[in-house]
Coordinates of C-alpha atoms and ligand atoms in Angstrom, one line a residue:
M1 CA 12.6 22.2 -21.6
S2 CA 9.0 22.4 -19.3
L3 CA 8.4 23.1 -15.7
S4 CA 7.9 19.8 -13.4
N5 CA 4.0 21.4 -12.6
R6 CA 1.4 23.2 -14.4
H7 CA 0.6 25.5 -11.3
L8 CA 3.0 28.0 -9.5
L9 CA 1.8 27.9 -5.9
G10 CA 4.9 28.7 -4.3
L11 CA 8.9 27.6 -4.4
H12 CA 8.7 25.3 -1.4
G13 CA 9.7 22.2 -2.9
V14 CA 10.3 23.6 -6.5
P15 CA 13.1 21.8 -8.0
K16 CA 16.5 23.4 -9.1
E17 CA 16.2 22.5 -12.7
D18 CA 12.4 24.5 -12.5
I19 CA 14.0 27.6 -11.1
Q20 CA 16.9 27.6 -13.5
L21 CA 14.3 27.4 -16.5
I22 CA 12.2 30.5 -15.1
L23 CA 15.4 32.3 -14.4
E24 CA 17.1 31.8 -18.2
T25 CA 13.9 32.0 -19.9
A26 CA 13.8 35.7 -18.4
R27 CA 16.8 36.9 -19.2
T28 CA 15.7 36.3 -23.0
F29 CA 12.3 38.2 -21.6
R30 CA 14.1 41.0 -20.1
E31 CA 16.1 41.5 -23.5
V32 CA 12.6 42.0 -25.4
L33 CA 11.7 44.8 -22.6
E34 CA 14.7 46.8 -24.0
R35 CA 13.3 46.4 -27.4
P36 CA 11.5 49.4 -29.5
I37 CA 8.7 46.8 -29.9
K38 CA 8.4 45.0 -26.5
K39 CA 5.8 42.4 -27.4
V40 CA 5.9 38.9 -28.7
P41 CA 3.1 36.5 -29.8
T42 CA 3.6 33.6 -27.7
L43 CA 0.6 33.4 -25.8
Q44 CA -2.0 35.1 -28.6
G45 CA -5.3 33.3 -28.0
K46 CA -5.0 32.8 -24.1
T47 CA -6.5 34.1 -21.9
I48 CA -5.4 35.2 -18.1
V49 CA -7.8 36.6 -15.4
N50 CA -6.0 38.6 -12.3
L51 CA -7.8 37.7 -9.3
F52 CA -6.8 40.3 -6.7
Y53 CA -8.8 40.4 -3.4
E54 CA -6.3 42.1 -1.8
N55 CA -4.3 45.6 -2.7
S56 CA -1.3 45.6 -5.0
T57 CA 0.8 48.1 -7.3
R58 CA 3.8 45.7 -8.5
T59 CA 2.6 42.7 -8.8
R60 CA -0.7 43.6 -10.4
I61 CA 0.7 46.0 -12.8
S62 CA 3.8 43.9 -13.7
F63 CA 1.7 40.8 -14.4
E64 CA -0.7 42.5 -16.5
L65 CA 2.1 44.0 -18.5
A66 CA 3.8 40.5 -18.8
Q67 CA 0.3 39.3 -20.0
K68 CA 0.5 42.2 -22.5
R69 CA 3.7 41.9 -23.7
L70 CA 3.3 38.0 -24.5
S71 CA -0.1 39.2 -26.0
A72 CA -2.3 37.0 -23.9
D73 CA -6.1 38.3 -23.5
T74 CA -6.4 40.1 -20.0
I75 CA -8.9 40.4 -17.7
N76 CA -8.8 42.1 -14.3
F77 CA -11.0 41.1 -11.4
S78 CA -11.0 43.4 -8.1
T79 CA -13.2 42.6 -4.9
S80 CA -14.0 46.5 -4.5
T81 CA -16.2 46.6 -7.8
S82 CA -17.3 43.0 -8.2
S83 CA -20.4 41.0 -7.1
A84 CA -18.3 40.0 -4.1
K85 CA -19.6 43.0 -2.7
K86 CA -22.9 41.8 -2.8
G87 CA -22.0 38.8 -1.2
E88 CA -21.2 36.3 -3.9
T89 CA -18.9 33.2 -2.8
F90 CA -15.2 33.0 -3.6
K91 CA -16.3 29.7 -5.2
D92 CA -18.8 30.8 -7.3
T93 CA -17.0 33.8 -8.5
V94 CA -14.4 31.5 -9.4
R95 CA -16.6 29.0 -11.3
N96 CA -18.5 32.0 -13.2
I97 CA -15.5 33.6 -14.2
E98 CA -13.9 30.1 -15.5
A99 CA -17.1 29.6 -17.2
M100 CA -16.3 32.3 -19.6
K101 CA -13.2 29.8 -20.5
V102 CA -10.3 31.3 -19.2
D103 CA -6.8 29.6 -19.7
M104 CA -4.7 31.0 -16.2
I105 CA -5.8 32.6 -13.2
V106 CA -3.1 34.6 -11.2
V107 CA -4.5 35.1 -7.6
R108 CA -3.8 37.3 -4.8
H109 CA -5.8 36.6 -1.5
Q110 CA -5.6 37.6 2.4
S111 CA -5.9 34.1 3.0
A112 CA -3.2 31.4 2.8
G113 CA -4.2 28.4 0.6
V114 CA -6.6 30.2 -1.6
P115 CA -4.4 29.4 -4.6
Q116 CA -4.0 25.7 -3.8
Y117 CA -8.0 25.5 -3.3
L118 CA -8.2 27.1 -6.7
T119 CA -6.4 24.1 -8.1
R120 CA -9.4 21.8 -6.8
I121 CA -12.2 23.9 -8.3
S122 CA -10.9 25.0 -11.3
K123 CA -9.0 23.5 -14.6
A124 CA -7.1 26.9 -15.4
N125 CA -3.0 26.9 -15.0
I126 CA -3.4 28.4 -11.1
I127 CA -0.3 31.4 -10.5
N128 CA 0.1 32.8 -6.9
A129 CA 0.7 36.3 -6.7
G130 CA 0.7 36.7 -2.6
D131 CA -1.4 34.2 0.0
G132 CA -1.5 35.7 3.4
I133 CA 1.4 35.1 5.3
H134 CA 2.4 32.0 3.0
E135 CA 4.4 32.6 -0.2
H136 CA 4.9 35.1 -2.8
P137 CA 6.6 33.0 -5.3
T138 CA 7.3 35.5 -8.4
Q139 CA 8.6 38.1 -5.9
G140 CA 10.9 35.5 -4.8
L141 CA 12.0 34.5 -8.4
L142 CA 12.5 38.1 -9.4
D143 CA 14.6 38.8 -6.2
M144 CA 17.0 36.0 -7.3
Y145 CA 17.2 37.0 -10.8
S146 CA 17.9 40.6 -9.5
I147 CA 20.8 39.0 -7.1
R148 CA 22.1 36.7 -9.7
E149 CA 22.0 39.7 -12.4
K150 CA 24.2 41.7 -9.5
F151 CA 26.6 38.9 -8.3
G152 CA 26.4 36.4 -11.5
R153 CA 25.5 33.6 -9.1
L154 CA 23.5 32.5 -6.4
E155 CA 25.2 29.4 -5.2
G156 CA 27.6 30.1 -2.0
L157 CA 25.9 34.0 -1.5
K158 CA 25.4 35.0 1.8
V159 CA 21.7 36.6 2.2
C160 CA 20.1 37.9 5.2
I161 CA 16.7 38.5 5.0
V162 CA 15.9 41.5 7.7
G163 CA 12.8 42.7 9.7
D164 CA 9.5 41.4 9.8
V165 CA 9.5 37.6 8.7
A166 CA 6.6 36.7 10.7
H167 CA 4.4 38.4 8.7
S168 CA 6.4 38.0 5.4
R169 CA 5.1 35.6 2.3
V170 CA 8.3 37.0 0.5
A171 CA 10.6 35.7 3.7
L172 CA 9.5 32.4 3.0
S173 CA 9.7 32.7 -1.1
N174 CA 13.2 33.6 -0.7
I175 CA 14.2 31.0 1.9
F176 CA 13.0 28.1 0.2
G177 CA 14.0 29.4 -3.3
L178 CA 17.6 30.9 -2.7
K179 CA 18.3 27.5 -0.4
T180 CA 17.3 25.4 -3.3
M181 CA 19.6 27.8 -5.5
G182 CA 22.5 27.2 -2.7
A183 CA 22.5 30.2 -1.4
E184 CA 23.5 30.9 2.4
V185 CA 20.2 32.7 3.7
S186 CA 19.8 34.4 7.4
V187 CA 17.4 36.1 9.0
C188 CA 17.9 39.3 11.4
G189 CA 15.0 41.3 13.1
P190 CA 13.6 41.7 16.5
A191 CA 12.7 38.5 18.3
T192 CA 8.9 38.9 18.0
M193 CA 9.1 39.3 14.4
I194 CA 11.4 36.2 13.9
P195 CA 9.2 33.0 13.9
L196 CA 10.1 30.4 16.7
G197 CA 12.2 27.1 15.0
I198 CA 12.9 29.4 11.8
E199 CA 16.2 27.5 12.1
T200 CA 14.6 24.3 11.4
L201 CA 14.6 25.7 7.7
G202 CA 18.0 26.0 7.4
V203 CA 18.5 29.9 8.2
K204 CA 20.6 30.8 10.4
V205 CA 19.5 33.7 12.7
Y206 CA 20.8 37.4 13.9
H207 CA 19.3 39.5 16.1
R208 CA 21.7 42.7 15.7
I209 CA 21.8 44.1 12.2
D210 CA 25.2 45.3 12.4
E211 CA 26.3 41.6 13.0
A212 CA 24.2 40.8 10.4
M213 CA 25.2 43.3 7.4
A214 CA 29.4 42.7 8.7
K215 CA 28.6 38.7 7.4
N216 CA 26.0 39.1 4.2
E217 CA 26.8 40.3 0.7
V218 CA 22.8 41.0 0.4
L219 CA 20.3 42.3 2.4
N220 CA 16.6 41.9 1.3
V221 CA 14.8 44.3 3.6
L222 CA 10.9 43.5 4.5
R223 CA 8.4 46.0 5.0
I224 CA 6.7 46.1 8.6
Q225 CA 3.2 45.3 8.2
L226 CA 1.4 47.1 10.0
E227 CA -2.1 46.3 8.2
R228 CA -1.3 42.8 9.9
D229 CA -0.8 44.0 13.4
A230 CA 3.2 44.2 12.9
G231 CA 2.9 47.5 15.1
K232 CA 2.1 45.7 18.3
R233 CA 5.3 43.7 17.9
I234 CA 7.5 46.5 18.6
P235 CA 7.7 49.5 20.8
S236 CA 7.5 52.0 18.3
L237 CA 8.5 52.4 14.4
R238 CA 11.3 55.3 15.8
E239 CA 12.8 52.2 18.1
Y240 CA 12.7 49.8 15.2
H241 CA 14.5 52.4 13.0
K242 CA 17.1 53.1 15.3
F243 CA 17.5 49.1 15.9
F244 CA 17.2 47.7 12.6
G245 CA 16.8 50.9 9.9
I246 CA 19.1 50.6 7.2
T247 CA 21.0 53.7 6.8
S248 CA 24.0 55.0 4.5
E249 CA 26.0 55.3 8.3
R250 CA 25.3 51.7 8.6
I251 CA 26.4 50.8 5.2
E252 CA 29.2 52.9 5.1
K253 CA 30.7 52.0 8.4
H254 CA 30.8 48.3 7.0
N255 CA 33.5 49.3 4.0
R256 CA 32.4 46.3 1.8
E257 CA 30.1 45.8 -1.0
I258 CA 26.2 45.3 0.2
V259 CA 23.2 45.2 -2.1
I260 CA 20.1 46.2 -0.7
L261 CA 16.6 44.4 -1.9
H262 CA 13.0 45.5 -1.0
P263 CA 9.9 44.1 -2.1
G264 CA 7.7 47.3 -1.8
P265 CA 5.9 49.2 -0.8
I266 CA 8.7 51.3 1.3
N267 CA 8.0 52.6 4.9
R268 CA 10.5 55.4 4.3
G269 CA 12.1 55.9 7.7
V270 CA 11.5 52.7 8.9
E271 CA 13.1 49.9 7.7
L272 CA 15.0 52.1 5.3
S273 CA 16.2 55.5 5.3
S274 CA 15.2 57.6 2.1
E275 CA 18.4 58.2 1.5
V276 CA 19.3 54.2 1.3
A277 CA 16.0 53.8 -0.8
D278 CA 17.3 56.3 -3.5
G279 CA 20.9 55.3 -3.2
P280 CA 23.9 53.6 -5.0
Y281 CA 23.3 50.5 -2.6
Q282 CA 20.0 49.7 -3.2
V283 CA 18.4 47.8 -6.5
I284 CA 14.5 48.3 -5.7
L285 CA 13.5 49.7 -9.0
D286 CA 15.8 47.2 -11.2
Q287 CA 13.8 44.3 -9.1
V288 CA 10.6 45.9 -10.5
T289 CA 11.8 46.0 -14.1
N290 CA 13.1 42.6 -13.7
G291 CA 9.7 41.0 -12.0
V292 CA 7.8 41.7 -15.8
A293 CA 10.3 39.6 -17.3
V294 CA 10.5 37.0 -14.7
R295 CA 6.2 36.9 -14.6
M296 CA 6.6 36.5 -18.8
A297 CA 8.7 33.4 -18.1
V298 CA 6.3 32.1 -15.8
L299 CA 3.7 32.6 -17.9
Y300 CA 5.3 31.5 -20.8
L301 CA 6.2 28.4 -19.5
L302 CA 2.7 27.4 -18.0
G303 CA 0.8 28.6 -20.5
T304 CA 2.7 26.4 -23.2
M305 CA 2.7 23.2 -21.4
H306 CA 1.1 20.3 -22.6
Ligands
CP1 N1 5.9 43.3 -3.4 C1 4.6 43.4 -3.8 O1 3.9 42.2 -4.0 O2 4.0 44.3 -4.2 P1 2.5 44.7 -4.0 O3 1.9 44.5 -3.1 O4 2.5 46.4 -4.8 O5 2.1 43.9 -5.3

């Protein structure tokens, strides 16, 4: 069994069989992570560069750990300590890194489309670790893995993506992946944070959080992306919390099982109350643990393709 594409640029158009293969492979790696020695020799001899042009805690560390668990050689690039600071172009940077014989490139960039561009200038397998407001496919996969772990299925599940959908690459990857796997996907947020015409992707739109909570089993709650000017789309963070914030009182009012996901980093007291962020309804740190297994699966499946 192998994937149908040698790159992972997004979940748009990725066939169900590929997603199933990644999630099943991740399950075996999840077991490896519980062993006393959490390492397998699968990618021994492969060289992987993590090319991060934008800040990251979870994704960068998770990819690096996944690479080390698979015994690959790992190199980390960050703009702040590189010759990009001296004006070297992105293309020259990539060509120079490629000349050192790397097999795979994991890329995060503030501009949408950079991973696609990399496939044209590099022979390596390319994995998108988040490109602007476009896609974040491994986040979408780890979210699906975590939802399936909790409910045992994705087919027919009602999942609502809440908050700053307009700026969210996590939202798009979740929508594409979950819909392919047969989930019923909706979005909820203030009108200024929901892209016009999003219904054409086959998602329902809610503007009242209580209605979304009454009708969905899973809430994937997004961060308000202040660094991308999200603050200009709402009167204040306090008002956002009042109308869309997920609190224990709101959850308990509905008296039904609701599972809360959040990709991190969290703005505590804005999209989630601290009580919810640390409470019994959320699976946020499970998402982080599952993320290592999912990234091991993606790296393994791409790195061993012929
Ligand atoms: N979820 C996520 O992408 O987090 P980081 O920005 O810390 O990688």
